[in-house]
Short mmCIF file of C-alpha atoms and ligand atoms in Angstrom, two decimals:
data_model
loop_
_atom_site.label_atom_id
_atom_site.label_comp_id
_atom_site.label_asym_id
_atom_site.label_seq_id
_atom_site.Cartn_x
_atom_site.Cartn_y
_atom_site.Cartn_z
CA MET P 1403 0.00 0.00 0.00
CA ALA P 1404 1.49 3.35 -1.05
CA PRO P 1405 2.52 5.48 1.94
CA ILE P 1406 1.22 8.98 2.41
CA ASP P 1407 3.53 11.39 0.61
CA SER P 1408 2.94 15.12 0.93
CA LYS P 1409 4.85 15.87 -2.30
CA GLU P 1410 2.60 13.47 -4.20
CA ILE P 1411 -0.45 15.12 -2.67
CA GLN P 1412 0.80 18.57 -3.66
CA LYS P 1413 1.51 17.42 -7.23
CA GLY P 1414 -2.15 16.51 -7.60
CA LEU P 1415 -3.47 19.81 -6.26
CA GLN P 1416 -5.12 22.68 -8.06
CA SER P 1417 -5.97 24.56 -4.88
CA LYS P 1418 -4.46 27.98 -4.29
CA THR P 1419 -4.19 28.27 -0.51
CA LEU P 1420 -5.07 24.98 1.09
CA GLY P 1421 -2.25 22.47 0.90
CA ARG P 1422 0.61 24.87 0.30
CA TRP P 1423 1.94 23.70 3.65
CA ILE P 1424 1.48 20.05 4.48
CA SER P 1425 3.00 18.58 7.63
CA TYR P 1426 3.29 14.82 7.43
CA PHE P 1427 3.55 12.51 10.44
CA LYS P 1428 4.33 8.84 10.18
CA THR P 1429 2.69 8.46 13.59
CA THR P 1430 0.90 10.94 15.81
CA THR P 1431 -1.82 10.84 18.42
CA SER P 1432 -4.28 12.76 16.25
CA THR P 1433 -3.86 15.15 13.34
CA ASN P 1434 -6.29 17.46 15.17
CA ASP P 1435 -3.83 17.57 18.10
CA GLU P 1436 -1.07 18.65 15.72
CA ALA P 1437 -3.26 21.27 14.07
CA VAL P 1438 -4.53 22.68 17.38
CA ARG P 1439 -0.95 22.93 18.65
CA ARG P 1440 0.10 24.86 15.52
CA ALA P 1441 -2.97 27.08 15.79
CA GLN P 1442 -1.97 28.01 19.34
CA GLU P 1443 1.59 28.73 18.15
CA GLY P 1444 0.37 31.10 15.41
CA GLY P 1445 0.09 28.65 12.49
CA GLN P 1446 -1.41 29.99 9.27
CA GLU P 1447 -4.67 29.60 7.41
CA GLY P 1448 -4.53 26.62 5.07
CA GLU P 1449 -1.91 24.49 6.83
CA ILE P 1450 -2.64 20.78 6.61
CA PHE P 1451 -1.62 17.99 8.97
CA ILE P 1452 -1.72 14.43 7.75
CA ALA P 1453 -0.69 11.13 9.29
CA ASP P 1454 -0.21 7.53 8.27
CA ILE P 1455 -0.97 6.32 11.78
CA GLN P 1456 -3.07 7.96 14.50
CA THR P 1457 -2.70 6.37 17.91
CA ALA P 1458 -5.50 8.37 19.56
CA GLY P 1459 -7.83 9.43 16.77
CA ARG P 1460 -10.94 11.00 18.20
CA GLY P 1461 -14.51 11.81 17.36
CA ARG P 1462 -16.97 14.10 19.09
CA LEU P 1463 -17.62 13.82 22.83
CA HIS P 1464 -14.35 11.93 23.38
CA ARG P 1465 -15.43 9.05 21.20
CA VAL P 1466 -12.70 6.97 19.59
CA TRP P 1467 -12.00 7.26 15.88
CA GLU P 1468 -10.41 4.03 14.68
CA SER P 1469 -7.51 4.54 12.28
CA PRO P 1470 -6.21 1.15 11.13
CA LYS P 1471 -2.47 1.55 10.52
CA GLY P 1472 -1.58 2.98 7.14
CA LYS P 1473 -4.91 2.18 5.52
CA ASN P 1474 -7.10 5.24 5.65
CA LEU P 1475 -6.89 8.99 5.42
CA ALA P 1476 -6.57 11.21 8.51
CA LEU P 1477 -5.97 14.87 7.93
CA SER P 1478 -6.74 18.21 9.51
CA PHE P 1479 -7.04 21.73 8.14
CA LEU P 1480 -6.06 24.79 10.14
CA LEU P 1481 -8.30 27.72 9.20
CA ARG P 1482 -8.62 31.31 10.33
CA PRO P 1483 -11.92 32.31 8.74
CA SER P 1484 -13.65 35.65 9.17
CA LEU P 1485 -16.83 33.95 10.23
CA SER P 1486 -18.74 34.08 13.50
CA PRO P 1487 -18.32 31.18 15.94
CA ALA P 1488 -21.91 30.18 15.10
CA SER P 1489 -20.71 29.26 11.61
CA ALA P 1490 -18.75 26.23 12.83
CA THR P 1491 -21.49 23.90 11.63
CA LEU P 1492 -21.16 25.35 8.13
CA LEU P 1493 -17.45 24.50 8.09
CA THR P 1494 -18.27 20.93 9.10
CA LEU P 1495 -20.82 20.81 6.29
CA ALA P 1496 -18.26 22.22 3.83
CA ALA P 1497 -15.94 19.38 4.82
CA GLY P 1498 -18.82 16.90 4.38
CA ALA P 1499 -19.47 18.27 0.89
CA ALA P 1500 -15.75 17.98 0.07
CA VAL P 1501 -15.58 14.37 1.27
CA PHE P 1502 -18.70 13.63 -0.76
CA GLU P 1503 -17.15 14.98 -3.97
CA ALA P 1504 -13.75 13.36 -3.39
CA VAL P 1505 -15.23 9.93 -2.70
CA TRP P 1506 -17.90 10.19 -5.40
CA GLY P 1507 -15.21 10.50 -8.07
CA PHE P 1508 -13.80 7.08 -7.16
CA LEU P 1509 -17.08 5.20 -7.15
CA PRO P 1510 -18.76 3.37 -10.00
CA GLU P 1511 -22.50 3.46 -10.60
CA PRO P 1512 -24.79 2.28 -9.06
CA ILE P 1513 -22.94 2.43 -5.71
CA ARG P 1514 -22.40 6.16 -6.25
CA SER P 1515 -26.05 6.94 -5.76
CA THR P 1516 -25.91 5.57 -2.19
CA LEU P 1517 -23.30 8.14 -1.14
CA LYS P 1518 -24.88 10.67 1.27
CA ILE P 1519 -24.01 13.46 3.64
CA LYS P 1520 -25.38 12.68 7.09
CA TRP P 1521 -25.82 15.80 9.16
CA PRO P 1522 -23.86 17.06 10.97
CA ASN P 1523 -20.51 15.33 10.42
CA ASP P 1524 -20.71 12.00 8.62
CA VAL P 1525 -20.61 10.75 5.06
CA THR P 1526 -22.29 7.41 4.45
CA LEU P 1527 -22.13 4.85 1.68
CA GLU P 1528 -24.73 2.11 1.35
CA GLY P 1529 -26.06 3.33 4.71
CA LYS P 1530 -22.71 2.83 6.49
CA LYS P 1531 -20.24 5.43 7.70
CA ILE P 1532 -17.29 6.01 5.37
CA ALA P 1533 -16.07 9.30 6.83
CA GLY P 1534 -16.32 11.46 9.93
CA ILE P 1535 -15.44 15.08 10.63
CA LEU P 1536 -14.34 16.67 13.88
CA THR P 1537 -14.39 20.48 14.00
CA GLU P 1538 -12.72 22.25 16.90
CA MET P 1539 -12.32 25.98 17.39
CA ALA P 1540 -11.28 28.86 19.62
CA SER P 1541 -12.92 32.26 19.60
CA GLU P 1542 -12.43 35.57 21.33
CA GLY P 1543 -14.72 38.56 21.50
CA GLY P 1544 -17.27 37.00 19.16
CA ARG P 1545 -14.63 36.36 16.47
CA VAL P 1546 -13.15 33.05 15.46
CA ASP P 1547 -9.45 32.83 16.28
CA TRP P 1548 -8.85 29.44 14.68
CA VAL P 1549 -10.78 26.43 13.46
CA VAL P 1550 -9.41 22.95 12.99
CA VAL P 1551 -11.39 20.69 10.69
CA GLY P 1552 -10.27 17.07 11.01
CA ILE P 1553 -11.39 14.54 8.43
CA GLY P 1554 -11.13 10.77 8.53
CA ILE P 1555 -11.99 8.78 5.40
CA ASP P 1556 -12.06 4.99 5.35
CA VAL P 1557 -10.17 4.29 2.15
CA ASN P 1558 -8.46 0.88 2.19
CA ALA P 1559 -9.60 -0.57 5.51
CA GLU P 1560 -11.19 -3.99 5.43
CA PRO P 1561 -13.89 -5.04 7.87
CA SER P 1562 -11.37 -7.09 9.88
CA ASP P 1563 -9.32 -3.93 10.51
CA PHE P 1564 -12.09 -2.49 12.68
CA SER P 1565 -13.26 -3.46 16.14
CA PRO P 1566 -16.44 -5.60 16.15
CA GLU P 1567 -18.55 -2.58 17.16
CA VAL P 1568 -17.25 -0.28 14.43
CA ARG P 1569 -17.33 -3.09 11.85
CA GLN P 1570 -21.14 -3.08 12.14
CA ILE P 1571 -21.48 0.55 11.15
CA ALA P 1572 -18.38 1.39 9.05
CA THR P 1573 -17.42 0.75 5.46
CA SER P 1574 -14.60 1.84 3.14
CA LEU P 1575 -13.96 2.54 -0.53
CA ARG P 1576 -12.15 -0.77 -0.77
CA THR P 1577 -14.87 -2.74 1.00
CA VAL P 1578 -17.53 -1.63 -1.47
CA THR P 1579 -15.51 -1.73 -4.69
CA GLY P 1580 -12.90 -4.44 -4.00
CA THR P 1581 -10.17 -2.07 -5.26
CA GLU P 1582 -7.22 -0.58 -3.42
CA TYR P 1583 -6.89 3.20 -3.67
CA ASN P 1584 -3.97 5.61 -3.66
CA ARG P 1585 -4.60 7.71 -0.58
CA ASN P 1586 -2.50 10.60 -1.90
CA LEU P 1587 -4.89 10.97 -4.79
CA VAL P 1588 -7.93 10.87 -2.49
CA ALA P 1589 -6.26 13.53 -0.33
CA SER P 1590 -5.59 15.82 -3.33
CA ARG P 1591 -9.21 15.60 -4.45
CA LEU P 1592 -10.40 16.25 -0.92
CA ILE P 1593 -8.23 19.34 -0.49
CA ASP P 1594 -9.25 20.83 -3.86
CA SER P 1595 -12.89 20.24 -3.16
CA PHE P 1596 -12.71 21.63 0.36
CA GLU P 1597 -11.04 24.77 -0.93
CA HIS P 1598 -13.88 25.26 -3.40
CA HIS P 1599 -16.62 24.91 -0.76
CA TYR P 1600 -14.70 26.93 1.82
CA ARG P 1601 -14.07 29.80 -0.60
CA THR P 1602 -17.65 29.88 -1.81
CA LEU P 1603 -18.87 29.94 1.78
CA ASN P 1604 -16.58 32.85 2.65
CA GLU P 1605 -17.17 34.84 -0.52
CA LYS P 1606 -20.82 34.20 -1.37
CA GLY P 1607 -22.39 32.88 1.82
CA PRO P 1608 -23.90 29.52 2.67
CA GLU P 1609 -26.65 29.15 0.00
CA ASP P 1610 -24.73 26.91 -2.43
CA LEU P 1611 -23.40 24.75 0.36
CA ILE P 1612 -26.82 24.34 1.96
CA ARG P 1613 -28.31 23.38 -1.40
CA PHE P 1614 -25.54 20.84 -2.04
CA CYS P 1615 -25.89 19.26 1.40
CA GLU P 1616 -29.68 19.08 1.13
CA LYS P 1617 -29.48 17.52 -2.33
CA HIS P 1618 -27.22 14.73 -1.07
CA SER P 1619 -28.70 14.46 2.40
CA TYR P 1620 -29.07 11.12 4.14
CA LEU P 1621 -31.71 12.48 6.50
CA LYS P 1622 -33.92 14.81 4.42
CA GLY P 1623 -37.52 13.63 4.31
CA ARG P 1624 -36.91 10.94 6.92
CA ARG P 1625 -38.47 10.46 10.32
CA VAL P 1626 -35.76 10.88 12.88
CA SER P 1627 -35.09 11.01 16.56
CA ALA P 1628 -32.89 13.88 17.72
CA GLU P 1629 -32.04 15.70 20.89
CA GLU P 1630 -32.37 19.43 21.41
CA ASN P 1631 -31.52 21.06 24.75
CA GLY P 1632 -31.68 17.68 26.47
CA LYS P 1633 -35.19 17.02 25.10
CA GLN P 1634 -35.96 14.26 22.62
CA VAL P 1635 -37.39 15.48 19.33
CA ILE P 1636 -39.15 13.11 16.93
CA GLY P 1637 -40.22 14.31 13.52
CA THR P 1638 -39.49 14.61 9.84
CA VAL P 1639 -36.38 16.34 8.51
CA LEU P 1640 -37.26 19.33 6.30
CA GLY P 1641 -33.72 20.45 5.47
CA LEU P 1642 -31.18 22.94 6.76
CA ASP P 1643 -31.48 26.55 7.84
CA PRO P 1644 -28.91 29.16 6.66
CA ARG P 1645 -26.69 28.46 9.68
CA GLY P 1646 -26.58 24.79 8.86
CA SER P 1647 -28.92 23.69 11.67
CA LEU P 1648 -31.16 20.74 10.94
CA GLN P 1649 -34.85 21.58 10.68
CA VAL P 1650 -37.17 18.92 12.04
CA LYS P 1651 -40.96 19.18 11.88
CA THR P 1652 -42.58 17.40 14.80
CA ASP P 1653 -46.00 15.74 14.65
CA ASP P 1654 -47.74 18.78 16.17
CA GLY P 1655 -46.32 20.96 13.38
CA THR P 1656 -43.60 22.67 15.42
CA ILE P 1657 -40.34 23.26 13.57
CA CYS P 1658 -37.27 22.59 15.71
CA ASN P 1659 -33.80 23.72 14.72
CA ILE P 1660 -31.27 21.18 15.90
CA ILE P 1661 -27.90 22.91 16.33
CA VAL P 1662 -25.70 20.03 17.48
CA GLY P 1663 -26.04 16.38 18.34
CA ASP P 1664 -26.70 12.94 16.99
CA VAL P 1665 -29.69 12.37 14.76
CA ASN P 1666 -30.83 8.95 13.72
CA PRO P 1667 -33.51 7.77 11.31
CA LEU P 1668 -36.32 5.82 12.94
CA GLU P 1669 -36.78 3.49 9.97
CA ARG P 1670 -34.09 1.46 8.24
CA SER P 1671 -32.41 2.85 5.13
C1 LIG M 1926 -16.63 11.55 14.09
O1 LIG M 1926 -17.06 11.60 15.38
O2 LIG M 1926 -17.13 10.91 13.21
C2 LIG M 1926 -15.40 12.41 13.82
C3 LIG M 1926 -14.23 11.62 13.31
C4 LIG M 1926 -13.09 12.52 12.92
C5 LIG M 1926 -11.85 11.76 12.60
C6 LIG M 1926 -10.75 12.63 12.09
S1 LIG M 1926 -9.37 11.73 11.55
C7 LIG M 1926 -8.43 13.16 11.43
C8 LIG M 1926 -8.75 13.96 12.67
N1 LIG M 1926 -7.98 13.50 13.79
C9 LIG M 1926 -8.75 13.02 14.78
O3 LIG M 1926 -8.33 12.59 15.87
N2 LIG M 1926 -10.04 13.09 14.42
C10 LIG M 1926 -10.20 13.66 13.10
P1 LIG M 1926 -18.43 11.01 15.90
O4 LIG M 1926 -19.58 11.55 15.12
O5 LIG M 1926 -18.40 11.26 17.37
O6 LIG M 1926 -18.32 9.47 15.58
C11 LIG M 1926 -17.48 8.62 16.30
C12 LIG M 1926 -18.05 7.21 16.12
O7 LIG M 1926 -17.80 6.73 14.77
C13 LIG M 1926 -17.40 6.17 17.03
O8 LIG M 1926 -18.01 6.16 18.29
C14 LIG M 1926 -17.65 4.88 16.25
O9 LIG M 1926 -18.96 4.42 16.46
C15 LIG M 1926 -17.57 5.33 14.79
N3 LIG M 1926 -16.24 5.10 14.21
C16 LIG M 1926 -15.03 5.05 14.83
N4 LIG M 1926 -14.05 4.89 13.94
C17 LIG M 1926 -14.63 4.79 12.73
C18 LIG M 1926 -14.15 4.62 11.40
N5 LIG M 1926 -12.84 4.54 11.13
N6 LIG M 1926 -15.06 4.59 10.39
C19 LIG M 1926 -16.38 4.71 10.61
N7 LIG M 1926 -16.90 4.87 11.85
C20 LIG M 1926 -16.04 4.93 12.89
#
């Protein structure tokens, strides 16, 4: 399996800012740890941190992100956007859109049509999770100081590489197509696509991104169970509001905006 090679990734890039600086780690705890550290030391917008092996990959709420050695993609972007802290969800969605486009390009029909963005931070294929995003940030005086967007994509992992629990819910490009992929190429596509969505968001606002995420949504139109302010919400997903919150219409007609949390469909996909 080809190792991660930042020069190879850069060769494949068309992006202007993102990916000009790529820090590669054979092994690290988490690429988000590396990016956060650089952010605190004054690192610049667009720096990327990528690793072959993560020994303590993490998800939200201290969950574990499994990174089978040298098989998948784990990378983090350091950003310094002029957005309000409330826009963090939009950056997660921009990363979801970028993962969607990068992965889509490697899939044949008809599997392609099962690729979906699952609000707020997953991408799914055939109803299973193929990627996760972890966004972390620091703000001061109502302004964002830095944002780290960490992305994990299951590229070449096989089911036996995952723990029994994760095996039930995860998939990979290789699992569904039977082909091994060059992770450097997947990384280049991801970076180019993220730059596109990130720029559009900054320059034109969230409309295009919201439309894209709704079009490829795993949850839109489904009955779901969600949690808002510690209260369970059951209803049908209408779409996203301009801040990227999930709009759920409950049975009594109330529209709830879910800002963060886990949302799961009540029926099977
Ligand atoms: C996420 O959290 O999905 C965010 C994952 C972000 C990973 C990237 S890798 C680069 C950067 N460095 C890091 O340390 N993190 C970021 P969450 O929505 O909380 O989902 C976590 C759950 O996903 C776990 O509890 C498992 O159920 C499942 N899971 C763990 N590893 C997985 C994998 N490799 N593929 C699919 N699902 C996985």
